[in-house]
PDB file of C-alpha atoms in Angstrom:
ATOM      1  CA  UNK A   1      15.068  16.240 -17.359  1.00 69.00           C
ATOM      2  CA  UNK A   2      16.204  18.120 -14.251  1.00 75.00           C
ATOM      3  CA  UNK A   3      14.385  16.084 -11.490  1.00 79.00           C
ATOM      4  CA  UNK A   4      13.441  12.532 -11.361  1.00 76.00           C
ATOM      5  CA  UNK A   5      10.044  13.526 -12.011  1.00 78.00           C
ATOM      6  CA  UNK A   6      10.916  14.778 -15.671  1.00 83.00           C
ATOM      7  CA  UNK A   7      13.537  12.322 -16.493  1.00 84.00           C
ATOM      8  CA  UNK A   8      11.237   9.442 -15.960  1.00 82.00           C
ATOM      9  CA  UNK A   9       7.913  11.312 -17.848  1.00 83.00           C
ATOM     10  CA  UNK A  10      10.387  11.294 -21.017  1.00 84.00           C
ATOM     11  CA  UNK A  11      11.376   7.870 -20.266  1.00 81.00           C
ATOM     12  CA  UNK A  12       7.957   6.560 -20.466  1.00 82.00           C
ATOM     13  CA  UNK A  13       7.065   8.571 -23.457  1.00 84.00           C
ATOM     14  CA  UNK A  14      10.236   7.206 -25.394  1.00 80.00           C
ATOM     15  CA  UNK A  15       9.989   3.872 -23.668  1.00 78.00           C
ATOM     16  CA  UNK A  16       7.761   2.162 -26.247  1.00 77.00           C
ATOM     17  CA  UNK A  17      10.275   3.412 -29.299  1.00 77.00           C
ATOM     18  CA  UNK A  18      13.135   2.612 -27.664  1.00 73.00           C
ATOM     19  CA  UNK A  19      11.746  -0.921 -27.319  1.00 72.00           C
ATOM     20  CA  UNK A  20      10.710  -1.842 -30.600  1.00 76.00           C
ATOM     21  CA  UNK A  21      13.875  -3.436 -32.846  1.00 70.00           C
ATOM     22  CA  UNK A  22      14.013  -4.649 -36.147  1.00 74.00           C
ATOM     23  CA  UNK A  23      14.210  -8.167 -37.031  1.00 76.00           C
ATOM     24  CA  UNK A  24      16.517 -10.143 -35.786  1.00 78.00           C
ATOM     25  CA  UNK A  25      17.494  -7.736 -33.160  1.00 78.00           C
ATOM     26  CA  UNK A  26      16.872  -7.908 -29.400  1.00 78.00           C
ATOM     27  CA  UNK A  27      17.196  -4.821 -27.594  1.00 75.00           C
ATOM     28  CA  UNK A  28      17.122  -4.241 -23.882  1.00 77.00           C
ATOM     29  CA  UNK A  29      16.601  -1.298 -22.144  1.00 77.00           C
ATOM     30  CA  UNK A  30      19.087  -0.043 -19.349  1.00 79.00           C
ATOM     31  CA  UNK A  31      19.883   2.943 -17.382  1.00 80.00           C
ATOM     32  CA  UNK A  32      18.731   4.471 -14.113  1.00 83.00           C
ATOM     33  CA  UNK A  33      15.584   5.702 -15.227  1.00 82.00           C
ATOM     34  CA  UNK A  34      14.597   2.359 -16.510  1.00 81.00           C
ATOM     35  CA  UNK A  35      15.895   0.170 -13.348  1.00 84.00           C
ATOM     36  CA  UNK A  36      13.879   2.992 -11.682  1.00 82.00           C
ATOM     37  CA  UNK A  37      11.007   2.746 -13.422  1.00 83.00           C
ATOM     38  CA  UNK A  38      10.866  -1.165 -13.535  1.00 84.00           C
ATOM     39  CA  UNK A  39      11.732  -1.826  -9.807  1.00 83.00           C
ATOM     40  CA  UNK A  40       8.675   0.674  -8.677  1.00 82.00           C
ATOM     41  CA  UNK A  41       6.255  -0.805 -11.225  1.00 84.00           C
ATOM     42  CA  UNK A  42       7.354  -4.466  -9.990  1.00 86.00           C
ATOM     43  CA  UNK A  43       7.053  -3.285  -5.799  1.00 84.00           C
ATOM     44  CA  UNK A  44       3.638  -2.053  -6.922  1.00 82.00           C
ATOM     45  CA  UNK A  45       2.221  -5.118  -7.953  1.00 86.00           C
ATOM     46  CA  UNK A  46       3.498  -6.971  -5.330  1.00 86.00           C
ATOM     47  CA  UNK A  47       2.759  -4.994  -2.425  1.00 81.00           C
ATOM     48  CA  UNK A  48      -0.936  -4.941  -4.503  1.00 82.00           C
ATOM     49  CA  UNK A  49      -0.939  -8.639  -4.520  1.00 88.00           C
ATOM     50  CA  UNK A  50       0.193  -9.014  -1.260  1.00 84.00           C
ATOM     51  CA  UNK A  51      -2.691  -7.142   0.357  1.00 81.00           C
ATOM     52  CA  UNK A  52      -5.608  -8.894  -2.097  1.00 86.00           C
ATOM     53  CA  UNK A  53      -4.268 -11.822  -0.448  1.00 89.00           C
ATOM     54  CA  UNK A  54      -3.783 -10.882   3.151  1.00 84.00           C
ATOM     55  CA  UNK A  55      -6.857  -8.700   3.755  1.00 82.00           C
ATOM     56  CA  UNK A  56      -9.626 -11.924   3.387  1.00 86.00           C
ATOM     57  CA  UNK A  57      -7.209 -14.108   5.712  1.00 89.00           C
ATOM     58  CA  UNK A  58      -7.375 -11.449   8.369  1.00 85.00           C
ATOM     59  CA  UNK A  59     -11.059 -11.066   7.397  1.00 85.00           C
ATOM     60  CA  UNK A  60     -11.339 -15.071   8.417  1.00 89.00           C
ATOM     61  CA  UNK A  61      -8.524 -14.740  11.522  1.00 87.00           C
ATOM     62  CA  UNK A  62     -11.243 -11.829  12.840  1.00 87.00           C
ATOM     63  CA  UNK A  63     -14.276 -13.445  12.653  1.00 89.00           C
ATOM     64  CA  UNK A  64     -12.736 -16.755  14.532  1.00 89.00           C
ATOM     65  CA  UNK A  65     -10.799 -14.993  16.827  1.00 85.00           C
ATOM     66  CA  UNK A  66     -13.900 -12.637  17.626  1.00 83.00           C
ATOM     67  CA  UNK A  67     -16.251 -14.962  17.249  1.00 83.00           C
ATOM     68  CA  UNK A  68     -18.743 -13.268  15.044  1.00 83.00           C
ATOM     69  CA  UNK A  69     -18.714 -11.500  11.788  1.00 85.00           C
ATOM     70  CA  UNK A  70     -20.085  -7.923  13.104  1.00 84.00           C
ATOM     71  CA  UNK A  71     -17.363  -7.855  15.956  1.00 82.00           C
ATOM     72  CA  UNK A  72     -14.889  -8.853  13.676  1.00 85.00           C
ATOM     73  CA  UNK A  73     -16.043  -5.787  11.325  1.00 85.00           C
ATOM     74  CA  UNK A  74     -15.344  -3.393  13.778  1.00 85.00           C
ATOM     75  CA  UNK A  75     -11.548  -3.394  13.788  1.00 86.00           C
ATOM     76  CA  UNK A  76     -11.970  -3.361   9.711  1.00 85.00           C
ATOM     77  CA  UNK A  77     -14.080  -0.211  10.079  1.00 87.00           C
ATOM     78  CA  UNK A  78     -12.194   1.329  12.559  1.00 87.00           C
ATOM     79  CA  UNK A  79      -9.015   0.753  10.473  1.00 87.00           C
ATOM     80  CA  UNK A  80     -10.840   2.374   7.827  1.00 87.00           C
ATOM     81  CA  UNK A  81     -11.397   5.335   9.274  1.00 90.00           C
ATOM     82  CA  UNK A  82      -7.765   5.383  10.249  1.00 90.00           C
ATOM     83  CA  UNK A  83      -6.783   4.953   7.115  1.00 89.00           C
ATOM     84  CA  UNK A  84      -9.134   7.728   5.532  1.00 92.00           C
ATOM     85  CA  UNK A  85      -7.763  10.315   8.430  1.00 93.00           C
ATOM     86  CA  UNK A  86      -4.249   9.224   7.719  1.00 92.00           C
ATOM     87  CA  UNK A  87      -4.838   9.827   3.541  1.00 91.00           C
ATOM     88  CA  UNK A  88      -5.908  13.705   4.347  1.00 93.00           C
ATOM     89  CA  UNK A  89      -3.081  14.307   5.872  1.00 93.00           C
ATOM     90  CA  UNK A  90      -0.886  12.490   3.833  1.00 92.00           C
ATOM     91  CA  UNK A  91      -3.042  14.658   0.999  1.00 91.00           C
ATOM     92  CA  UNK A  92      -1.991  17.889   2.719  1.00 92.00           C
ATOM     93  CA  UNK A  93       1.780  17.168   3.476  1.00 92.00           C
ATOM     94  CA  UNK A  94       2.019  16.272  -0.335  1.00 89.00           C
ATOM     95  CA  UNK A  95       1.442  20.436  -0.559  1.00 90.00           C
ATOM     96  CA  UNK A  96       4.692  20.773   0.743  1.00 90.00           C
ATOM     97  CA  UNK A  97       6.982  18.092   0.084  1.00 89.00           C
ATOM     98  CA  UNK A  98       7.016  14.744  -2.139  1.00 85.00           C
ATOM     99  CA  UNK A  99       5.846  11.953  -0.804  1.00 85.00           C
ATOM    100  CA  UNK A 100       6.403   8.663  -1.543  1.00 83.00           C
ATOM    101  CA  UNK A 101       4.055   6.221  -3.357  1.00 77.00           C
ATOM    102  CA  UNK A 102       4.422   3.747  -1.399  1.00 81.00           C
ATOM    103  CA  UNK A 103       3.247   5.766   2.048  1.00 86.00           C
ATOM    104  CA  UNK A 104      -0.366   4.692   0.654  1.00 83.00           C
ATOM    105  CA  UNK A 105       0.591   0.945   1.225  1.00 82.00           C
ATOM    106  CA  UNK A 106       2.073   2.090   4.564  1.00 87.00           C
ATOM    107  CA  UNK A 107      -0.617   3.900   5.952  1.00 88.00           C
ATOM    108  CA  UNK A 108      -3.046   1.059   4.885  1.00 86.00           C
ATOM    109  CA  UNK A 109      -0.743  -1.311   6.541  1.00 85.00           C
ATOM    110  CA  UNK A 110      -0.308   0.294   9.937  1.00 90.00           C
ATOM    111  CA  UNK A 111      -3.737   1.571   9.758  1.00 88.00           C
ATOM    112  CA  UNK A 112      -5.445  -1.885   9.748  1.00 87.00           C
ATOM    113  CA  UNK A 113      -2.376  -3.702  11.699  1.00 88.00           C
ATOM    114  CA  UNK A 114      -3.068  -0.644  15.058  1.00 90.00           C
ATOM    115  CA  UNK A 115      -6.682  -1.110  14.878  1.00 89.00           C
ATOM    116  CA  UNK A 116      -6.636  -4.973  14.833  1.00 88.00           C
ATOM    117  CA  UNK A 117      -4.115  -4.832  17.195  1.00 90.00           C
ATOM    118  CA  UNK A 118      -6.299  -2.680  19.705  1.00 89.00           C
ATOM    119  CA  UNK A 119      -9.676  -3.965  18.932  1.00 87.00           C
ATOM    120  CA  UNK A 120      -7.660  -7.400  20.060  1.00 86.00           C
ATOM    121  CA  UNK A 121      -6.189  -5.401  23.502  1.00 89.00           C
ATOM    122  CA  UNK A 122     -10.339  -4.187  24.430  1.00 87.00           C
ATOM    123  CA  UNK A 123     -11.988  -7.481  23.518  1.00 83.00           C
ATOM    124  CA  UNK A 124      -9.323  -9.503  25.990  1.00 83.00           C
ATOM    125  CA  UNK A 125     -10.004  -6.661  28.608  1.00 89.00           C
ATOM    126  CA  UNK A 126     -13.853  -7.016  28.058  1.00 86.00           C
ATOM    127  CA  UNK A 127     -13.665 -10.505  28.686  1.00 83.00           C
ATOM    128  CA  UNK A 128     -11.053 -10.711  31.518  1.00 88.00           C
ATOM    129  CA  UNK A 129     -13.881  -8.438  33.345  1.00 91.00           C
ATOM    130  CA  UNK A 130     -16.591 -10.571  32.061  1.00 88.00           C
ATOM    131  CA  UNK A 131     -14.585 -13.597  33.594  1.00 85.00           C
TER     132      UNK A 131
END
């Protein structure tokens, strides 16, 4: 292929044939592409993994740090909102240039970490006042 794009679309539609060896043989598949191929498809799962995991800790870190479960929704739905806003423009930039996979990860990363982060700033405010 002439772009990445192409030269991994062949790759996965030769992958499976390329794989297969007669008996007795063990076969390995090697190459750019491949490395490519296998190092995205490994960062995927684990970046997948890593947020199943993280997202009901914070969940429990919110609701004791917040000291209720609807305050402690608020930064999650603010986050979300974040995130969605952040996804249409990520939609629309992908119009004019390539964009990574991983900038979904990203966004949902720095979308949840900013509104944790000032949900935390307000509530300490709100109580320094209260105080």
């Amino acid at each position: 292929g002439a772009d990445p794009e192409e030269r991994l679309a062949t790759f996965h539609k030769i992958a499976d044939q390329v794989r297969q060896a007669p008996a007795g043989l063990d076969v390995k598949v090697g190459g750019e592409v491949a490395v490519f191929d296998e190092v995205n498809t490994q960062t995927e799962h684990d970046i997948v993994q890593a947020e199943t995991i993280s997202l009901p800790i914070v969940l429990v870190l919110l609701v004791v740090v917040f000291g209720g479960l609807v305050a402690a929704s608020l930064p999650l739905f603010v986050g979300g909102l974040a995130i969605l806003g952040a996804f249409v423009v990520l939609r629309a930039l992908t119009t004019f240039t390539d964009v990574s996979v991983f900038s979904i990860n990203i966004v949902t990363m720095i979308g949840l970490g900013l509104a944790i982060d000032y949900a935390l700033f307000i509530v300490t405010r709100f109580r320094e006042q209260l105080a």
